[in-house]
Amino acid sequence: MDTRTENVSLEDLQKIVGEEHAREATDEDAVDGVMPQFVAEPGSVEETSELMKLANDGGLTVAPRGSGTKMGLGNPPRDLDLIVSTVRMNEIIEHVPGDQVVRVQAGVRLDDLQVQLATEDQMLAVEPPERGAGATIGGIVAANSSGPLRYRYGTIRDLIIGITVVLPDGTIAKAGGKVVKNVAGYDLGKLFTGSLGTLGIIATCNFRLHPRPEAGQTVAVELGDTLSAGQAAQAMVHAQLVASAVELHWSEDHKLLTVLIEGIPPGVEDQVETASYLLKGFGDVRTLSDEEVKYLGPLDPPRVGDEDVAIKIAHPPVELTGVLDSILGATERRGVTPRITGHAGTGITYVALSGGDEIARVQAVDELREIWVRRGGSVVVQKAPVQAKKMLEAWGPAGDYLGLTRRMKDKFDPRGILNPGRFVGGI
Amino acid sequence: MEREQLIRTMESILGTEGVVHEREQLRSYECDGLMNYRVVPDLVVLPETAEHVQRIVRTCYEEGIPFVARGSGTGLSGGALPVESGLLIVMSRMRKILEVDIPNQRIVVEPGVINVWVSQEVADEGYYYAPDPASQVVSSIGGNLAENSGGVHCLKYGFTTNHVMGAEVVLADGSVVHIGGGKAPDAPGYELLGSFVGSEGTLGIATKITLRLSRKPESVRTLLAAFEDTEEAGGAVSGIIGGGIVPAAIEMMDALCIEAVETAVHPGFPQAGAILIVELDGPEAEVAKQFDQVIEVCEENNASEIRIAEDDAERALFWKGRKAAFAAMGRIANDYYVQDSVVPRTELGNVLKRISELGKEYEMRVANVFHAGDGNLHPLVLYDNDNPGEAEKAEELAGEIVLACLEHGGSLTGEHGIGVDKKKFMPKMFTDDDMNTMQLLRCAFDPHGLSNPGKIFPTPRLCGERPGPFHMHPIQQAGLAENF
Ligand SMILES: Cc1cc2nc3c(=O)[nH]c(=O)nc-3n(C[C@H](O)[C@H](O)[C@H](O)COP(=O)(O)OP(=O)(O)OC[C@H]3O[C@@H](n4cnc5c(N)ncnc54)[C@H](O)[C@@H]3O)c2cc1C
C-alpha cells in the first residue's frame, strides 16, 4: 500500500466530512486508469479547507471533482490518492434578479441553476455540451468549458465576477465580488478559469447574468465544400447581424453551417431574413426545426466512442477552410473517419476521430498539431483512451509562458498535491 | 549603480533624447491624473521599441531598481505615480499600430497608442474598438489594459478585459512572454492574460497588445430623459433593465453635474434634478421596438422631458456633455476629487441618499455622474484648495462614500483602480488571506516586487525569494565585486 495514505486514514476524512461522506474509492473513481484511495465529499467551504490541510500535511495527492464529466481532460495523473468531490456543495446562495447576478457553490449543476434563473427570465450565458450530463459550475469554470453561445457572450471567464477558492494549505481566499464592474485587486476568478484543479479548489463562484431571449431561430446553409464553409462563416462574422452562435457541423451525414439568431420577435424575423439572404450564395438555405437543432448539437466534442480520440483545434477564425482541409487530409490518408463540429465564428473546431487503428488516430492528431501550433493555434486532446494519451500529451506545447505557468503552480501549490501531471507542461 | 552611471547606461540604450534627467523636466512626471500624490522620479526613460523596454527592465532587475510604467498619465488612482529612487518608463514613443487584421477582427498595437486611434483606424471597414473610457482621446491602450478600463458602452459590451486577446509582456526580470491566444482563442495553460489585465502595472510591462474589433451596429438610437430627481431616474433604470433590455449605455447625471456641464460645453441639457442618457444599438427592428419600450418606461417614471437624438450630431452632443463631466467641475469649483466605486444596481437609491446625507454632514457639494446600468458611481467632491483643510476633508468624505458602497455590497473601484489612492481601504473589502493569495500571483510574475511597487496592496507580501536580485549582477557572478 501507498506510504502516503498511511499518514491519513478513512476515519480522518470522516471526522471532517461525516461518516457517510467519505469512502474508499471504487473502479469508477479512477482517473485515466489511476485509482485513488479515497473519495470525500465536503459539505462546506470550511470542510473543504480542513480536508485540504489534511491532504497537504499528509502529502496526499488530490483530484477535485464535480460531476466528473471532464475527468478525461488533460494527461493521466502522475499520482492520485484522494478525490474531493464538490457535489454536496450545491447551494444557490443568492440570486438577485434586479442586479442580474448570482452566487453559487461550486457543486451546483448548471442545468439546475438555469431552471432557477429561468423563473426570472434570466440565464447564465454558457452552454457547454456536458451540461446535460450534469456538469457543475465548479467543473465548468475549472475546465473552461464553453459552447456555441461563446460567439455572443464570451466564455465563462467573461461571466465570472467573483470567486472563493481553497488552496492546498487550507487557506480560504476570495476575489472579485458581486457587482459586474469591479477592478479591486487581482482577478483570481480569471486565473482559476481553466486551471483544471491544479491551483486550488473552487468553492463558490459569482456570475453576471443575461436576460433570456424571447425568441430564437436557427438558419442553416448546406455546404458543398470546405471553401464555402470558410466563406459562409466569414460572411456571418462580418455582417451586422447579432447572432448568438455560428456553428459548423461536418460529417458523413451532413455538412452545415448554422446560425442561431435570438432576441425579440421582430428583430429575429428580420435577422433571419438577412442571414438567409447572405448565406444563399454558399448553398441551400433553410431554417431548422427544433428537433433538428436538438439533434445537431451542441455536441462538441461530437459523440465519441470509447476508442475515439476527440480534439479541439483553436485557430484564427479566418482559417476555417484550411483547418477543415487539414483535418480531411490527415484522416483520409490514414483511413480515419472524422466527425467535425465547431464554433465557426470564434475559431474553435472539434474533431472526433474514429476508425483506423490507434496509431493512425494518434498520428493524425500529431500532424494537425504540427500545423496549427505553427500557425498560432493549439490542438488539445479532449478525450482519448489512456493508451493514446500516453502517446499524445494532452495539451501540446505551451509558448514562452510555460516558465511563468510553472512558477504560478509552485506558488499556489508548492507541494504539488493537486492533480499532478494532468496540466500543461506536465504541471 | 550611481545615478550618473545609470543615466549613461540608459543613454546607451535609448540615445540622449530618450532619457530625461533634469530636475525641472522630471517634475512634469511627478503625478498622474490624481494630483494629490506627487513623487519626482529619479529618472524618466522613453523607449521606442519592445527591445528597449526589455533592456531597461533587465538593467533595473540586475541593479534592483524599481520601475513604473506610464502611459498617458490620465489614471485617477495614482497607478503611474513614480516611486522614489525608481525609474519611470513612459510609453509615449511606442505608438505604432502594428497590424490590422479585419478578417480575424483583430488589431495589434503598441501600448502607447491612444484608445480612440484604434476605432479611427478601422472605422472605414465598419469596425470599432468597444471599450470607450471618457478619457479615450488621451489615454493609452497600455494604460487601459493595466486598469481594465471601462466606458459608457461597457454595460453591454464588456470592459477592457473582454476585448484584449493577447499581449507581449516584459516581466520584471527582463524576460518576454506572450500571453493569451492573440488571434486564436483558448491558449492552453492558465488564464495569464486575464490575470494581467487590470493588474495596474504591477506584473510587468505590456509592449504589444492584440485587441478584438467589433462590428459597428446596424442601428443606434439615443435619448435623453429629464427627471425631477435621481430617485425617479433610478426607477427608470430599473424599469429598463428589468424589462430585459440591455442598453448599449445608460448614464445618469444629477442637477449639480448638469449645471457644470452646461456651463462648460453647452450641450443644451434641460434643467432637471437628474437626466438619463440611454443608448440602444443592434439590429434595426429590435432597437426600434425596445426604444419605444424605453420611452414608455421613462414616461411611467414621470420624465419631464424626453429628447431623442435625431442624427449623429445630436447624439455626439449628448455624449460630449457626458464625457466632459469630470473636467466641467472646474467651472463650478476650484478643485474636485473624483471618486469611483460600485454598488449593486438595486442599491443605487439607498446609496445616493447616503451620499447626499454625507454631503450635508460635511457641508460639501457632491456632484454625481455615473454608469447607472452597472451601478458604477463617480461622485465628484467639490472643494477649494485655498481653504486650509478642505482638501483633506474632501478626501475624507470621498472615503466615507466608498465605505458606504462597500456596506451595500459593492466594490472599492469599478474602473479607476486601487493604485495608491485606495490601498488603505483594501482590508475593508478583502481579508489578509484574500490579499496574500492575490499576491501569490505577484510572486509568480515579479518575485522581487520591482514592477510598480507600493500599489494596490497595503502590505506587500514577501515571496520567499532571496532578498533582492543583486546576486544576479554579472560583476558579482564573475567574482569581481562583493554585494554593495
Ligand atoms: C477626464 C478623465 C476621464 C476618465 N474617464 C474614464 C472612464 O470613463 N473609464 C475609465 O475606466 N477610466 C477613466 N479615466 C481614468 C484613466 O483615463 C484610465 O485609467 C486610463 O486607462 C489610463 O490610461 P493612461 O494611458 O493614462 O495610463 P496611466 O495613467 O499612464 O497609467 C495607468 C496605469 O497603467 C500602468 N501602465 C501604463 N502603461 C502600461 C503598460 N504598457 N504596461 C503595463 N502597465 C502600464 C501604469 O503603471 C499605471 O499603473 C479617466 C481619466 C480622466 C482624467
Coordinates of N, CA and C and ligand atoms in Angstrom, one line a residue, chain A residues 181, chain B residues 32-33 68-76 78-81 89 91 111-112 114 132-136 138-152 196 199-202 204-207 209 322-323 326-327 336 371 376 378 414-417 452 455, ligand 1:
Chain A
K181 N -19.1 45.3 -12.4 CA -18.0 46.1 -12.7 C -17.1 46.3 -11.5
Chain B
D32 N 0.0 61.5 -11.8 CA -0.9 61.2 -12.9 C -2.1 62.1 -12.7
G33 N -3.3 61.6 -13.1 CA -4.5 62.4 -13.0 C -5.0 62.6 -11.6
V68 N 8.3 52.0 -12.9 CA 6.9 52.2 -13.0 C 6.7 52.5 -14.5
A69 N 5.7 51.8 -15.1 CA 5.3 52.2 -16.4 C 4.3 53.3 -16.4
R70 N 4.4 54.1 -17.4 CA 3.4 55.2 -17.5 C 2.9 55.3 -19.0
G71 N 1.6 55.4 -19.1 CA 1.0 55.5 -20.5 C 0.9 57.0 -20.7
S72 N -0.4 57.5 -20.7 CA -0.6 58.9 -20.9 C -0.8 59.7 -19.6
G73 N -0.7 59.0 -18.5 CA -0.7 59.6 -17.2 C -2.1 60.2 -16.8
T74 N -3.2 59.6 -17.3 CA -4.5 60.1 -17.0 C -5.2 59.3 -15.9
G75 N -4.5 58.3 -15.4 CA -5.0 57.4 -14.3 C -5.5 58.3 -13.1
L76 N -6.5 57.8 -12.5 CA -7.1 58.6 -11.4 C -6.9 57.9 -10.0
G78 N -3.5 57.1 -9.0 CA -2.1 57.1 -8.7 C -1.3 55.9 -9.2
G79 N -1.8 55.2 -10.1 CA -1.2 54.0 -10.6 C 0.2 54.3 -11.2
A80 N 0.3 55.4 -11.9 CA 1.6 55.8 -12.6 C 2.4 56.7 -11.7
L81 N 2.0 56.8 -10.5 CA 2.9 57.6 -9.6 C 4.3 57.0 -9.5
I89 N 9.1 54.6 -16.7 CA 9.2 54.2 -18.1 C 8.0 54.6 -18.9
M91 N 5.6 55.3 -22.1 CA 5.4 54.5 -23.3 C 4.9 55.4 -24.5
P111 N 1.8 49.8 -26.9 CA 1.0 50.2 -25.8 C 0.7 51.7 -25.7
G112 N 1.5 52.5 -26.3 CA 1.3 53.9 -26.2 C 0.2 54.5 -27.1
I114 N -3.1 55.6 -28.6 CA -4.3 56.2 -27.9 C -5.5 55.5 -28.2
D132 N -14.7 52.3 -24.3 CA -14.5 53.8 -24.6 C -14.5 54.6 -23.3
P133 N -13.4 54.6 -22.6 CA -13.3 55.4 -21.4 C -13.5 56.9 -21.8
A134 N -14.1 57.7 -20.9 CA -14.3 59.1 -21.2 C -13.0 59.8 -21.6
S135 N -11.9 59.2 -21.1 CA -10.5 59.7 -21.5 C -10.0 59.2 -22.8
Q136 N -10.8 58.6 -23.6 CA -10.3 57.9 -24.8 C -9.5 58.7 -25.8
V138 N -7.2 60.7 -25.0 CA -5.8 60.8 -24.5 C -5.2 59.6 -23.9
S139 N -6.1 58.7 -23.3 CA -5.5 57.6 -22.6 C -5.0 56.5 -23.5
S140 N -4.0 55.8 -23.0 CA -3.3 54.8 -23.9 C -3.9 53.4 -23.7
I141 N -3.7 52.6 -24.8 CA -4.2 51.2 -24.7 C -3.4 50.5 -23.6
G142 N -2.1 50.7 -23.4 CA -1.4 50.1 -22.3 C -2.0 50.5 -20.9
G143 N -2.3 51.7 -20.8 CA -2.9 52.2 -19.5 C -4.3 51.6 -19.3
N144 N -5.1 51.5 -20.4 CA -6.4 50.9 -20.4 C -6.3 49.4 -19.9
L145 N -5.3 48.8 -20.5 CA -5.2 47.3 -20.2 C -4.8 47.2 -18.7
A146 N -3.9 48.0 -18.3 CA -3.4 47.9 -16.9 C -4.5 48.2 -15.9
E147 N -5.4 49.1 -16.2 CA -6.5 49.5 -15.3 C -7.8 48.7 -15.6
N148 N -7.8 47.9 -16.6 CA -9.0 47.3 -17.1 C -10.1 48.3 -17.2
S149 N -9.9 49.3 -18.0 CA -10.7 50.5 -18.0 C -12.1 50.1 -18.6
G150 N -13.1 50.9 -18.1 CA -14.4 50.7 -18.6 C -14.8 52.0 -19.4
G151 N -16.0 52.0 -19.8 CA -16.5 53.2 -20.6 C -18.0 53.1 -20.6
V152 N -18.6 54.1 -21.2 CA -20.1 54.1 -21.1 C -20.7 52.9 -21.8
F196 N -3.4 39.4 -15.9 CA -2.6 40.5 -16.1 C -3.4 41.8 -16.3
S199 N -4.0 44.6 -13.6 CA -3.1 44.5 -12.5 C -2.3 45.7 -12.3
E200 N -2.7 46.8 -12.9 CA -2.2 48.1 -12.6 C -0.6 48.3 -12.7
G201 N -0.1 47.6 -13.7 CA 1.3 47.8 -13.9 C 2.2 47.0 -12.9
T202 N 1.6 46.2 -12.1 CA 2.4 45.5 -11.0 C 3.0 44.2 -11.5
G204 N 4.3 43.6 -14.7 CA 5.2 43.7 -15.9 C 4.7 44.8 -16.8
I205 N 5.4 44.9 -17.9 CA 5.0 46.0 -18.9 C 4.6 45.3 -20.2
A206 N 3.4 45.7 -20.6 CA 2.9 45.2 -21.9 C 3.6 46.0 -23.0
T207 N 4.1 45.3 -24.0 CA 4.8 46.0 -25.1 C 4.1 45.9 -26.5
I209 N 0.0 44.7 -27.9 CA -1.3 44.2 -27.4 C -2.2 43.9 -28.6
R322 N -21.8 64.4 -21.5 CA -21.5 63.3 -20.6 C -20.0 63.2 -20.4
K323 N -19.3 63.1 -21.5 CA -17.8 62.8 -21.3 C -17.0 64.0 -20.8
F326 N -16.3 65.3 -15.9 CA -15.3 65.5 -14.8 C -14.7 66.9 -15.0
A327 N -14.2 67.1 -16.2 CA -13.5 68.4 -16.4 C -14.4 69.6 -16.1
Y336 N -11.7 69.5 -7.4 CA -12.7 68.4 -7.1 C -11.9 67.1 -7.0
H371 N -22.3 55.5 -14.3 CA -22.8 54.5 -15.2 C -23.9 53.7 -14.5
N376 N -22.0 51.8 -11.3 CA -20.7 52.4 -11.1 C -20.8 53.9 -10.9
H378 N -19.6 57.8 -9.8 CA -18.5 58.7 -9.8 C -18.9 60.0 -9.1
G414 N -14.6 50.6 -9.7 CA -15.2 49.9 -10.8 C -14.3 50.0 -12.1
E415 N -13.5 51.0 -12.1 CA -12.7 51.2 -13.3 C -11.4 52.0 -13.1
H416 N -11.3 52.8 -12.1 CA -10.1 53.7 -11.9 C -9.0 53.0 -11.2
G417 N -9.2 51.9 -10.6 CA -8.2 51.1 -10.0 C -7.9 51.5 -8.5
N452 N 6.3 48.5 -10.4 CA 5.3 49.4 -9.8 C 5.0 49.0 -8.3
K455 N 1.8 49.7 -4.9 CA 0.4 50.0 -5.4 C -0.5 48.8 -5.0
Ligands
LIG1 C1 -11.1 63.1 -17.7 C2 -10.9 61.6 -17.4 C3 -11.9 60.7 -17.7 C4 -11.7 59.4 -17.4 N1 -12.7 58.5 -17.7 C5 -12.5 57.2 -17.5 C6 -13.5 56.3 -17.9 O1 -14.6 56.6 -18.4 N2 -13.3 55.0 -17.6 C7 -12.1 54.5 -17.0 O2 -12.0 53.3 -16.8 N3 -11.2 55.4 -16.7 C8 -11.3 56.7 -16.9 N4 -10.3 57.6 -16.6 C9 -9.1 57.1 -16.0 C10 -7.9 56.8 -16.9 O3 -8.1 57.6 -18.1 C11 -7.8 55.3 -17.3 O4 -7.4 54.6 -16.1 C12 -6.8 55.1 -18.4 O5 -6.8 53.7 -18.8 C13 -5.4 55.4 -18.0 O6 -4.6 55.3 -19.2 P1 -3.2 56.1 -19.3 O7 -2.6 55.8 -20.6 O8 -3.4 57.5 -18.9 O9 -2.4 55.3 -18.1 P2 -1.5 55.9 -16.9 O10 -2.3 56.8 -16.1 O11 -0.3 56.4 -17.5 O12 -1.2 54.6 -16.2 C14 -2.2 53.8 -15.6 C15 -1.6 52.5 -15.0 O13 -1.2 51.7 -16.1 C16 0.1 51.3 -15.9 N5 0.6 51.2 -17.3 C17 0.6 52.1 -18.3 N6 1.1 51.6 -19.4 C18 1.4 50.3 -19.2 C19 2.0 49.2 -19.9 N7 2.3 49.4 -21.2 N8 2.1 48.0 -19.4 C20 1.8 47.8 -18.1 N9 1.3 48.8 -17.3 C21 1.1 50.0 -17.8 C22 0.7 52.3 -15.1 O14 1.8 51.8 -14.4 C23 -0.4 52.7 -14.2 O15 -0.5 51.8 -13.1 C24 -10.5 59.0 -16.8 C25 -9.5 59.9 -16.5 C26 -9.7 61.2 -16.8 C27 -8.6 62.2 -16.5

